[in-house]
């Protein structure tokens, strides 16, 4: 086994690879060196009626394009039997599969014998570590079998950590996108007063600095003095625990330009603090600029409510606050035609008043389908 790299080095690289943005390549390269291997491959094999494998590999003749071609051509094919979980296996392909054309292809890439270890079965996926050597290389001994069991055990924990972090990141991203599409800025204030913007809308609002901004030491303040006094008092009550769990405060933030105030709701919440590693009081803030307008896609409204294209355009215009006469001019239709469209809209949407229609559209799922997630003001 390689003298320049230790098991400890490999384990360090494995756990570094568990982070969402990292790669398994450094750990796999270290395993190649440790075992004097030609190739090391981490296989993620999806079981079921449509089996498929994702492969992460390093080695003398490994190329990313070769792996991608292998994944594509072997879709739906399970070349080697599924290994038994937790049991290392040694496969000599020339002896076990002498007539298989895949064996010839493997030999071309110095893969003659493999030490295979399935270290995890998770959600219909097998996680398999393959350490391979060429025809002229020695086979694997007992010490190497024990080493791959140790490495595989840590890979199992790293894979679980990575899956949890990826799922958490996905959930966070989707939730922040939903807030963005609804025109809501989310901000979290931790027990020590540190401010964490939860989505793009919050970052945009802080950068704009017309109602709130970050002061020295990243302290959140309102630009208006009276608003700031109320804001700081509400934050103090929440972080000190004076406000009960789940208690909320509402206030209006005056704008620096004198425009329409921005609505703010402060919620008392409990959240795990990364510093103390225990649940602490946090303030969860939601802000919304009532002047924000959504760029609604007419085809979505048309599909959702079975409107015609003209009816969808008319409904969007009304929901945007424009009067019927203005919409008639933009659509270049007569007043009687607009009234006919409106009657049809009322029937299809099951409403009797224009205000109900506006409320129906505003509370529908349409804003969540914004393609660009961008808002116009």
mmCIF file of C-alpha atoms in Angstrom:
data_model
loop_
_atom_site.group_PDB
_atom_site.id
_atom_site.type_symbol
_atom_site.label_atom_id
_atom_site.label_comp_id
_atom_site.label_asym_id
_atom_site.label_seq_id
_atom_site.Cartn_x
_atom_site.Cartn_y
_atom_site.Cartn_z
ATOM 1 C CA UNK A 1 0.000 0.000 0.000
ATOM 2 C CA UNK A 2 1.093 3.590 -0.648
ATOM 3 C CA UNK A 3 3.659 4.937 1.791
ATOM 4 C CA UNK A 4 3.097 8.631 1.110
ATOM 5 C CA UNK A 5 -0.542 8.716 2.144
ATOM 6 C CA UNK A 6 -2.299 7.417 5.243
ATOM 7 C CA UNK A 7 -5.821 6.349 6.105
ATOM 8 C CA UNK A 8 -6.155 9.552 8.148
ATOM 9 C CA UNK A 9 -5.358 11.616 5.040
ATOM 10 C CA UNK A 10 -8.039 9.757 3.111
ATOM 11 C CA UNK A 11 -10.657 10.224 5.836
ATOM 12 C CA UNK A 12 -9.978 13.966 5.967
ATOM 13 C CA UNK A 13 -10.548 14.219 2.211
ATOM 14 C CA UNK A 14 -13.706 12.090 2.398
ATOM 15 C CA UNK A 15 -15.346 14.429 4.915
ATOM 16 C CA UNK A 16 -14.240 17.473 2.948
ATOM 17 C CA UNK A 17 -16.006 15.934 -0.035
ATOM 18 C CA UNK A 18 -19.232 15.728 1.978
ATOM 19 C CA UNK A 19 -19.824 19.467 1.609
ATOM 20 C CA UNK A 20 -22.378 20.434 -1.018
ATOM 21 C CA UNK A 21 -19.985 22.254 -3.353
ATOM 22 C CA UNK A 22 -17.052 19.845 -3.001
ATOM 23 C CA UNK A 23 -16.014 16.879 -5.130
ATOM 24 C CA UNK A 24 -15.155 13.317 -4.217
ATOM 25 C CA UNK A 25 -12.153 13.422 -6.590
ATOM 26 C CA UNK A 26 -9.446 14.326 -4.003
ATOM 27 C CA UNK A 27 -10.516 11.450 -1.747
ATOM 28 C CA UNK A 28 -10.663 9.014 -4.667
ATOM 29 C CA UNK A 29 -7.225 10.133 -5.880
ATOM 30 C CA UNK A 30 -5.820 9.523 -2.395
ATOM 31 C CA UNK A 31 -7.334 6.021 -2.396
ATOM 32 C CA UNK A 32 -5.692 5.345 -5.777
ATOM 33 C CA UNK A 33 -2.321 6.229 -4.266
ATOM 34 C CA UNK A 34 -2.906 4.315 -1.032
ATOM 35 C CA UNK A 35 -3.827 1.057 -2.809
ATOM 36 C CA UNK A 36 -1.404 1.491 -5.743
ATOM 37 C CA UNK A 37 -4.530 1.126 -7.871
ATOM 38 C CA UNK A 38 -5.083 1.813 -11.548
ATOM 39 C CA UNK A 39 -8.581 3.152 -10.920
ATOM 40 C CA UNK A 40 -10.886 3.926 -8.006
ATOM 41 C CA UNK A 41 -14.584 4.360 -8.706
ATOM 42 C CA UNK A 42 -17.460 5.368 -6.458
ATOM 43 C CA UNK A 43 -20.609 3.873 -7.967
ATOM 44 C CA UNK A 44 -24.100 5.047 -7.042
ATOM 45 C CA UNK A 45 -26.372 2.336 -8.421
ATOM 46 C CA UNK A 46 -30.097 3.020 -8.624
ATOM 47 C CA UNK A 47 -32.045 -0.202 -8.191
ATOM 48 C CA UNK A 48 -35.472 -1.100 -9.513
ATOM 49 C CA UNK A 49 -37.147 -1.612 -12.880
ATOM 50 C CA UNK A 50 -34.906 1.000 -14.532
ATOM 51 C CA UNK A 51 -31.439 0.537 -13.018
ATOM 52 C CA UNK A 52 -28.894 3.260 -13.565
ATOM 53 C CA UNK A 53 -25.434 4.089 -12.286
ATOM 54 C CA UNK A 54 -23.689 7.367 -11.571
ATOM 55 C CA UNK A 55 -19.912 7.014 -11.498
ATOM 56 C CA UNK A 56 -17.223 9.134 -9.872
ATOM 57 C CA UNK A 57 -13.747 7.879 -10.696
ATOM 58 C CA UNK A 58 -10.063 8.745 -10.832
ATOM 59 C CA UNK A 59 -7.134 6.823 -12.249
ATOM 60 C CA UNK A 60 -4.474 6.620 -14.910
ATOM 61 C CA UNK A 61 -6.835 6.300 -17.856
ATOM 62 C CA UNK A 62 -10.020 7.806 -16.427
ATOM 63 C CA UNK A 63 -11.621 10.586 -18.481
ATOM 64 C CA UNK A 64 -14.882 12.360 -17.641
ATOM 65 C CA UNK A 65 -16.187 11.884 -21.176
ATOM 66 C CA UNK A 66 -15.555 8.127 -20.906
ATOM 67 C CA UNK A 67 -17.577 7.951 -17.695
ATOM 68 C CA UNK A 68 -20.416 9.939 -19.238
ATOM 69 C CA UNK A 69 -20.455 7.623 -22.260
ATOM 70 C CA UNK A 70 -20.456 4.592 -19.953
ATOM 71 C CA UNK A 71 -23.396 5.975 -17.954
ATOM 72 C CA UNK A 72 -25.306 6.637 -21.169
ATOM 73 C CA UNK A 73 -24.661 3.292 -22.900
ATOM 74 C CA UNK A 74 -25.115 1.149 -19.786
ATOM 75 C CA UNK A 75 -28.445 2.706 -18.787
ATOM 76 C CA UNK A 76 -30.789 -0.085 -17.758
ATOM 77 C CA UNK A 77 -27.961 -2.663 -17.650
ATOM 78 C CA UNK A 78 -26.513 -4.147 -14.483
ATOM 79 C CA UNK A 79 -23.100 -5.501 -15.472
ATOM 80 C CA UNK A 80 -21.924 -6.952 -12.171
ATOM 81 C CA UNK A 81 -24.162 -8.601 -9.563
ATOM 82 C CA UNK A 82 -25.265 -6.321 -6.736
ATOM 83 C CA UNK A 83 -22.665 -6.735 -3.951
ATOM 84 C CA UNK A 84 -23.759 -7.763 -0.479
ATOM 85 C CA UNK A 85 -23.920 -4.815 1.898
ATOM 86 C CA UNK A 86 -20.875 -4.657 4.183
ATOM 87 C CA UNK A 87 -19.079 -7.622 2.586
ATOM 88 C CA UNK A 88 -15.910 -6.876 0.546
ATOM 89 C CA UNK A 89 -15.656 -8.858 -2.686
ATOM 90 C CA UNK A 90 -12.797 -9.405 -5.112
ATOM 91 C CA UNK A 91 -13.738 -9.838 -8.781
ATOM 92 C CA UNK A 92 -11.390 -10.975 -11.535
ATOM 93 C CA UNK A 93 -13.272 -9.972 -14.669
ATOM 94 C CA UNK A 94 -11.241 -12.080 -17.104
ATOM 95 C CA UNK A 95 -12.007 -15.196 -15.066
ATOM 96 C CA UNK A 96 -15.631 -14.435 -14.155
ATOM 97 C CA UNK A 97 -16.808 -12.820 -17.397
ATOM 98 C CA UNK A 98 -14.345 -14.046 -20.078
ATOM 99 C CA UNK A 99 -16.763 -13.749 -22.996
ATOM 100 C CA UNK A 100 -18.365 -10.464 -22.041
ATOM 101 C CA UNK A 101 -17.355 -7.607 -24.392
ATOM 102 C CA UNK A 102 -17.357 -5.267 -21.406
ATOM 103 C CA UNK A 103 -14.454 -7.248 -19.907
ATOM 104 C CA UNK A 104 -12.310 -6.464 -22.940
ATOM 105 C CA UNK A 105 -13.194 -2.798 -22.602
ATOM 106 C CA UNK A 106 -12.301 -2.811 -18.897
ATOM 107 C CA UNK A 107 -8.916 -4.394 -19.581
ATOM 108 C CA UNK A 108 -8.126 -1.563 -21.981
ATOM 109 C CA UNK A 109 -8.444 0.803 -19.019
ATOM 110 C CA UNK A 110 -6.258 -1.305 -16.686
ATOM 111 C CA UNK A 111 -9.241 -2.738 -14.825
ATOM 112 C CA UNK A 112 -8.554 -6.457 -14.482
ATOM 113 C CA UNK A 113 -9.338 -7.160 -10.846
ATOM 114 C CA UNK A 114 -11.460 -5.105 -8.441
ATOM 115 C CA UNK A 115 -11.854 -4.962 -4.692
ATOM 116 C CA UNK A 116 -15.540 -4.072 -4.373
ATOM 117 C CA UNK A 117 -17.288 -2.886 -1.233
ATOM 118 C CA UNK A 118 -20.961 -1.909 -0.942
ATOM 119 C CA UNK A 119 -20.984 0.400 2.072
ATOM 120 C CA UNK A 120 -24.547 1.770 1.977
ATOM 121 C CA UNK A 121 -28.088 1.004 0.803
ATOM 122 C CA UNK A 122 -30.078 4.212 0.940
ATOM 123 C CA UNK A 123 -33.421 5.024 -0.700
ATOM 124 C CA UNK A 124 -33.138 2.301 -3.371
ATOM 125 C CA UNK A 125 -29.510 3.193 -4.111
ATOM 126 C CA UNK A 126 -26.405 1.070 -3.581
ATOM 127 C CA UNK A 127 -23.203 2.971 -2.810
ATOM 128 C CA UNK A 128 -20.242 0.896 -3.977
ATOM 129 C CA UNK A 129 -16.518 1.545 -3.822
ATOM 130 C CA UNK A 130 -14.411 -0.182 -6.489
ATOM 131 C CA UNK A 131 -10.620 -0.270 -6.190
ATOM 132 C CA UNK A 132 -9.132 -1.747 -9.375
ATOM 133 C CA UNK A 133 -5.754 -2.938 -10.621
ATOM 134 C CA UNK A 134 -4.414 -3.968 -14.008
ATOM 135 C CA UNK A 135 -3.448 -7.380 -15.385
ATOM 136 C CA UNK A 136 0.201 -7.124 -14.298
ATOM 137 C CA UNK A 137 -0.596 -5.856 -10.799
ATOM 138 C CA UNK A 138 -0.888 -8.064 -7.692
ATOM 139 C CA UNK A 139 -4.301 -8.966 -6.323
ATOM 140 C CA UNK A 140 -5.632 -7.634 -3.034
ATOM 141 C CA UNK A 141 -4.630 -8.998 0.366
ATOM 142 C CA UNK A 142 -6.293 -9.191 3.765
ATOM 143 C CA UNK A 143 -4.873 -5.862 4.960
ATOM 144 C CA UNK A 144 -6.336 -4.121 1.922
ATOM 145 C CA UNK A 145 -9.711 -5.754 2.487
ATOM 146 C CA UNK A 146 -9.715 -4.427 6.059
ATOM 147 C CA UNK A 147 -8.644 -0.990 4.827
ATOM 148 C CA UNK A 148 -11.514 -0.710 2.352
ATOM 149 C CA UNK A 149 -13.973 -1.663 5.109
ATOM 150 C CA UNK A 150 -12.633 1.164 7.257
ATOM 151 C CA UNK A 151 -12.696 3.655 4.384
ATOM 152 C CA UNK A 152 -16.175 2.510 3.334
ATOM 153 C CA UNK A 153 -17.537 3.047 6.844
ATOM 154 C CA UNK A 154 -16.467 6.683 6.766
ATOM 155 C CA UNK A 155 -17.720 7.094 3.205
ATOM 156 C CA UNK A 156 -21.120 5.914 4.469
ATOM 157 C CA UNK A 157 -21.247 8.686 7.062
ATOM 158 C CA UNK A 158 -20.004 11.265 4.548
ATOM 159 C CA UNK A 159 -22.635 10.248 1.984
ATOM 160 C CA UNK A 160 -25.379 10.577 4.600
ATOM 161 C CA UNK A 161 -24.101 14.007 5.616
ATOM 162 C CA UNK A 162 -23.933 15.115 2.005
ATOM 163 C CA UNK A 163 -27.486 13.942 1.283
ATOM 164 C CA UNK A 164 -28.794 15.791 4.346
ATOM 165 C CA UNK A 165 -26.969 18.976 3.359
ATOM 166 C CA UNK A 166 -28.150 18.774 -0.257
ATOM 167 C CA UNK A 167 -31.762 18.220 0.838
ATOM 168 C CA UNK A 168 -31.504 21.094 3.317
ATOM 169 C CA UNK A 169 -30.026 23.360 0.634
ATOM 170 C CA UNK A 170 -32.757 22.386 -1.837
ATOM 171 C CA UNK A 171 -35.483 23.110 0.715
ATOM 172 C CA UNK A 172 -33.919 26.456 1.624
ATOM 173 C CA UNK A 173 -33.529 27.492 -2.020
ATOM 174 C CA UNK A 174 -37.092 26.541 -2.957
ATOM 175 C CA UNK A 175 -38.518 28.348 0.071
ATOM 176 C CA UNK A 176 -36.509 31.499 -0.664
ATOM 177 C CA UNK A 177 -37.627 31.375 -4.312
ATOM 178 C CA UNK A 178 -41.249 31.090 -3.195
ATOM 179 C CA UNK A 179 -40.852 34.191 -1.007
ATOM 180 C CA UNK A 180 -39.197 36.043 -3.903
ATOM 181 C CA UNK A 181 -42.042 35.192 -6.251
ATOM 182 C CA UNK A 182 -44.569 36.453 -3.732
ATOM 183 C CA UNK A 183 -42.612 39.688 -3.323
ATOM 184 C CA UNK A 184 -41.789 38.962 0.318
ATOM 185 C CA UNK A 185 -38.392 39.691 1.882
ATOM 186 C CA UNK A 186 -37.369 37.326 4.682
ATOM 187 C CA UNK A 187 -34.753 38.214 7.305
ATOM 188 C CA UNK A 188 -33.557 36.194 10.303
ATOM 189 C CA UNK A 189 -31.965 37.899 13.317
ATOM 190 C CA UNK A 190 -30.052 35.489 15.550
ATOM 191 C CA UNK A 191 -29.731 35.695 19.374
ATOM 192 C CA UNK A 192 -26.663 37.929 19.033
ATOM 193 C CA UNK A 193 -28.308 40.377 16.627
ATOM 194 C CA UNK A 194 -26.580 39.078 13.499
ATOM 195 C CA UNK A 195 -28.696 39.570 10.380
ATOM 196 C CA UNK A 196 -29.218 36.821 7.791
ATOM 197 C CA UNK A 197 -31.136 37.730 4.594
ATOM 198 C CA UNK A 198 -33.161 34.666 3.598
ATOM 199 C CA UNK A 199 -33.786 35.478 -0.064
ATOM 200 C CA UNK A 200 -32.937 37.789 -2.953
ATOM 201 C CA UNK A 201 -35.782 40.166 -2.117
ATOM 202 C CA UNK A 202 -34.294 40.745 1.340
ATOM 203 C CA UNK A 203 -30.830 41.405 -0.079
ATOM 204 C CA UNK A 204 -32.322 43.820 -2.618
ATOM 205 C CA UNK A 205 -34.283 45.666 0.084
ATOM 206 C CA UNK A 206 -31.201 46.000 2.305
ATOM 207 C CA UNK A 207 -29.095 47.229 -0.612
ATOM 208 C CA UNK A 208 -31.743 49.765 -1.607
ATOM 209 C CA UNK A 209 -31.722 51.255 1.945
ATOM 210 C CA UNK A 210 -34.966 53.200 1.521
ATOM 211 C CA UNK A 211 -36.707 51.689 4.581
ATOM 212 C CA UNK A 212 -34.158 49.429 6.322
ATOM 213 C CA UNK A 213 -30.393 49.073 6.218
ATOM 214 C CA UNK A 214 -27.472 47.459 7.991
ATOM 215 C CA UNK A 215 -25.620 49.702 10.411
ATOM 216 C CA UNK A 216 -22.155 49.158 11.855
ATOM 217 C CA UNK A 217 -21.601 45.599 13.133
ATOM 218 C CA UNK A 218 -24.393 44.473 10.777
ATOM 219 C CA UNK A 219 -27.170 45.697 13.061
ATOM 220 C CA UNK A 220 -30.546 46.039 11.338
ATOM 221 C CA UNK A 221 -32.058 49.511 11.603
ATOM 222 C CA UNK A 222 -34.981 51.363 10.046
ATOM 223 C CA UNK A 223 -34.081 54.573 8.193
ATOM 224 C CA UNK A 224 -36.926 56.464 9.877
ATOM 225 C CA UNK A 225 -36.219 57.315 13.559
ATOM 226 C CA UNK A 226 -39.713 56.630 14.843
ATOM 227 C CA UNK A 227 -39.903 53.377 12.900
ATOM 228 C CA UNK A 228 -36.456 52.387 14.167
ATOM 229 C CA UNK A 229 -37.390 52.901 17.828
ATOM 230 C CA UNK A 230 -40.372 50.604 17.398
ATOM 231 C CA UNK A 231 -38.325 48.087 15.396
ATOM 232 C CA UNK A 232 -35.533 47.874 17.988
ATOM 233 C CA UNK A 233 -38.017 47.499 20.845
ATOM 234 C CA UNK A 234 -39.793 44.646 19.065
ATOM 235 C CA UNK A 235 -36.492 42.907 18.282
ATOM 236 C CA UNK A 236 -35.409 43.315 21.923
ATOM 237 C CA UNK A 237 -38.634 41.760 23.217
ATOM 238 C CA UNK A 238 -38.227 38.768 20.920
ATOM 239 C CA UNK A 239 -34.532 38.070 21.546
ATOM 240 C CA UNK A 240 -34.816 38.580 25.315
ATOM 241 C CA UNK A 241 -37.702 36.144 25.560
ATOM 242 C CA UNK A 242 -40.082 38.817 26.816
ATOM 243 C CA UNK A 243 -42.272 38.046 23.821
ATOM 244 C CA UNK A 244 -43.837 34.612 24.030
ATOM 245 C CA UNK A 245 -42.961 31.899 21.549
ATOM 246 C CA UNK A 246 -44.960 32.418 18.378
ATOM 247 C CA UNK A 247 -45.868 36.012 19.273
ATOM 248 C CA UNK A 248 -45.835 38.439 16.350
ATOM 249 C CA UNK A 249 -45.560 42.198 15.950
ATOM 250 C CA UNK A 250 -46.710 44.219 12.946
ATOM 251 C CA UNK A 251 -45.569 47.678 11.937
ATOM 252 C CA UNK A 252 -45.184 50.002 8.965
ATOM 253 C CA UNK A 253 -41.744 51.217 7.953
ATOM 254 C CA UNK A 254 -41.647 54.754 6.638
ATOM 255 C CA UNK A 255 -39.621 55.188 3.471
ATOM 256 C CA UNK A 256 -36.838 57.680 3.041
ATOM 257 C CA UNK A 257 -38.423 59.030 -0.153
ATOM 258 C CA UNK A 258 -41.812 59.486 1.523
ATOM 259 C CA UNK A 259 -43.443 56.771 -0.558
ATOM 260 C CA UNK A 260 -45.972 54.223 0.596
ATOM 261 C CA UNK A 261 -44.781 52.503 3.833
ATOM 262 C CA UNK A 262 -43.443 48.962 3.723
ATOM 263 C CA UNK A 263 -45.312 46.403 5.807
ATOM 264 C CA UNK A 264 -43.288 44.413 8.334
ATOM 265 C CA UNK A 265 -44.191 41.460 10.526
ATOM 266 C CA UNK A 266 -41.783 40.272 13.240
ATOM 267 C CA UNK A 267 -42.230 36.735 14.523
ATOM 268 C CA UNK A 268 -40.793 35.214 17.669
ATOM 269 C CA UNK A 269 -39.186 31.881 16.808
ATOM 270 C CA UNK A 270 -36.836 29.275 18.236
ATOM 271 C CA UNK A 271 -33.944 28.130 16.087
ATOM 272 C CA UNK A 272 -30.776 26.107 16.523
ATOM 273 C CA UNK A 273 -27.871 28.489 17.048
ATOM 274 C CA UNK A 274 -24.630 27.347 15.345
ATOM 275 C CA UNK A 275 -22.565 29.091 18.052
ATOM 276 C CA UNK A 276 -24.168 27.623 21.185
ATOM 277 C CA UNK A 277 -25.451 24.456 19.462
ATOM 278 C CA UNK A 278 -28.811 24.802 21.216
ATOM 279 C CA UNK A 279 -32.181 26.368 20.532
ATOM 280 C CA UNK A 280 -32.238 30.131 21.055
ATOM 281 C CA UNK A 281 -34.709 32.981 20.549
ATOM 282 C CA UNK A 282 -34.603 34.412 17.034
ATOM 283 C CA UNK A 283 -36.554 37.112 15.246
ATOM 284 C CA UNK A 284 -38.040 36.170 11.886
ATOM 285 C CA UNK A 285 -38.975 39.213 9.807
ATOM 286 C CA UNK A 286 -41.153 39.357 6.705
ATOM 287 C CA UNK A 287 -41.384 42.585 4.705
ATOM 288 C CA UNK A 288 -43.472 43.383 1.672
ATOM 289 C CA UNK A 289 -43.590 46.437 -0.528
ATOM 290 C CA UNK A 290 -47.233 46.810 -1.534
ATOM 291 C CA UNK A 291 -46.090 48.781 -4.581
ATOM 292 C CA UNK A 292 -44.364 45.749 -6.099
ATOM 293 C CA UNK A 293 -46.019 44.499 -9.263
ATOM 294 C CA UNK A 294 -45.756 40.977 -10.614
ATOM 295 C CA UNK A 295 -44.989 40.284 -14.262
ATOM 296 C CA UNK A 296 -47.730 37.655 -14.609
ATOM 297 C CA UNK A 297 -47.559 35.282 -17.574
ATOM 298 C CA UNK A 298 -50.950 35.476 -19.408
ATOM 299 C CA UNK A 299 -50.740 31.866 -20.604
ATOM 300 C CA UNK A 300 -50.628 30.655 -16.988
ATOM 301 C CA UNK A 301 -53.783 32.572 -16.045
ATOM 302 C CA UNK A 302 -55.408 31.320 -19.231
ATOM 303 C CA UNK A 303 -54.625 27.705 -18.381
ATOM 304 C CA UNK A 304 -55.477 27.926 -14.680
ATOM 305 C CA UNK A 305 -58.933 29.480 -15.115
ATOM 306 C CA UNK A 306 -59.798 28.246 -18.643
ATOM 307 C CA UNK A 307 -59.805 31.845 -19.919
ATOM 308 C CA UNK A 308 -59.293 32.817 -23.528
ATOM 309 C CA UNK A 309 -56.153 34.805 -24.316
ATOM 310 C CA UNK A 310 -58.162 38.037 -24.354
ATOM 311 C CA UNK A 311 -59.903 37.190 -21.076
ATOM 312 C CA UNK A 312 -56.552 36.418 -19.421
ATOM 313 C CA UNK A 313 -55.087 39.758 -20.525
ATOM 314 C CA UNK A 314 -58.150 41.605 -19.246
ATOM 315 C CA UNK A 315 -58.089 39.785 -15.889
ATOM 316 C CA UNK A 316 -54.368 40.510 -15.413
ATOM 317 C CA UNK A 317 -54.949 44.157 -16.200
ATOM 318 C CA UNK A 318 -57.672 44.427 -13.562
ATOM 319 C CA UNK A 319 -55.539 42.561 -11.006
ATOM 320 C CA UNK A 320 -52.720 45.036 -11.689
ATOM 321 C CA UNK A 321 -54.961 47.913 -10.629
ATOM 322 C CA UNK A 322 -55.723 49.361 -14.065
ATOM 323 C CA UNK A 323 -59.219 50.607 -14.838
ATOM 324 C CA UNK A 324 -61.361 48.973 -17.514
ATOM 325 C CA UNK A 325 -61.096 51.979 -19.865
ATOM 326 C CA UNK A 326 -57.287 51.882 -19.721
ATOM 327 C CA UNK A 327 -57.255 48.154 -20.464
ATOM 328 C CA UNK A 328 -59.638 48.639 -23.394
ATOM 329 C CA UNK A 329 -57.204 51.131 -24.894
ATOM 330 C CA UNK A 330 -54.219 48.844 -24.446
ATOM 331 C CA UNK A 331 -56.057 45.854 -25.904
ATOM 332 C CA UNK A 332 -57.676 47.998 -28.631
ATOM 333 C CA UNK A 333 -61.142 46.613 -28.014
ATOM 334 C CA UNK A 334 -64.537 48.272 -27.691
ATOM 335 C CA UNK A 335 -66.239 48.801 -24.357
ATOM 336 C CA UNK A 336 -69.009 46.301 -25.185
ATOM 337 C CA UNK A 337 -66.397 43.676 -26.106
ATOM 338 C CA UNK A 338 -64.581 44.246 -22.818
ATOM 339 C CA UNK A 339 -67.860 43.913 -20.898
ATOM 340 C CA UNK A 340 -68.592 40.636 -22.700
ATOM 341 C CA UNK A 341 -65.138 39.324 -21.793
ATOM 342 C CA UNK A 342 -65.701 40.393 -18.188
ATOM 343 C CA UNK A 343 -69.027 38.545 -17.958
ATOM 344 C CA UNK A 344 -67.376 35.388 -19.305
ATOM 345 C CA UNK A 345 -64.520 35.797 -16.810
ATOM 346 C CA UNK A 346 -66.984 36.078 -13.918
ATOM 347 C CA UNK A 347 -68.736 32.869 -14.960
ATOM 348 C CA UNK A 348 -65.520 30.862 -15.427
ATOM 349 C CA UNK A 349 -63.944 32.146 -12.207
ATOM 350 C CA UNK A 350 -67.207 31.784 -10.260
ATOM 351 C CA UNK A 351 -67.163 35.377 -8.971
ATOM 352 C CA UNK A 352 -69.766 38.129 -9.106
ATOM 353 C CA UNK A 353 -67.689 41.258 -8.528
ATOM 354 C CA UNK A 354 -64.479 42.728 -9.878
ATOM 355 C CA UNK A 355 -63.011 42.884 -6.357
ATOM 356 C CA UNK A 356 -63.540 39.124 -5.978
ATOM 357 C CA UNK A 357 -61.724 38.524 -9.261
ATOM 358 C CA UNK A 358 -58.748 40.623 -8.164
ATOM 359 C CA UNK A 359 -58.622 38.759 -4.843
ATOM 360 C CA UNK A 360 -58.876 35.395 -6.607
ATOM 361 C CA UNK A 361 -55.913 36.143 -8.873
ATOM 362 C CA UNK A 362 -53.841 37.656 -6.065
ATOM 363 C CA UNK A 363 -54.338 34.553 -3.907
ATOM 364 C CA UNK A 364 -53.848 32.009 -6.688
ATOM 365 C CA UNK A 365 -50.675 30.036 -7.383
ATOM 366 C CA UNK A 366 -49.878 32.142 -10.459
ATOM 367 C CA UNK A 367 -47.222 34.333 -8.753
ATOM 368 C CA UNK A 368 -45.340 31.170 -7.776
ATOM 369 C CA UNK A 369 -44.879 30.317 -11.448
ATOM 370 C CA UNK A 370 -42.828 33.379 -12.360
ATOM 371 C CA UNK A 371 -40.189 32.085 -14.759
ATOM 372 C CA UNK A 372 -37.443 34.548 -13.908
ATOM 373 C CA UNK A 373 -38.385 35.070 -10.248
ATOM 374 C CA UNK A 374 -37.927 38.774 -10.930
ATOM 375 C CA UNK A 375 -40.295 41.505 -9.838
ATOM 376 C CA UNK A 376 -41.020 44.805 -11.508
ATOM 377 C CA UNK A 377 -41.656 47.991 -9.591
#
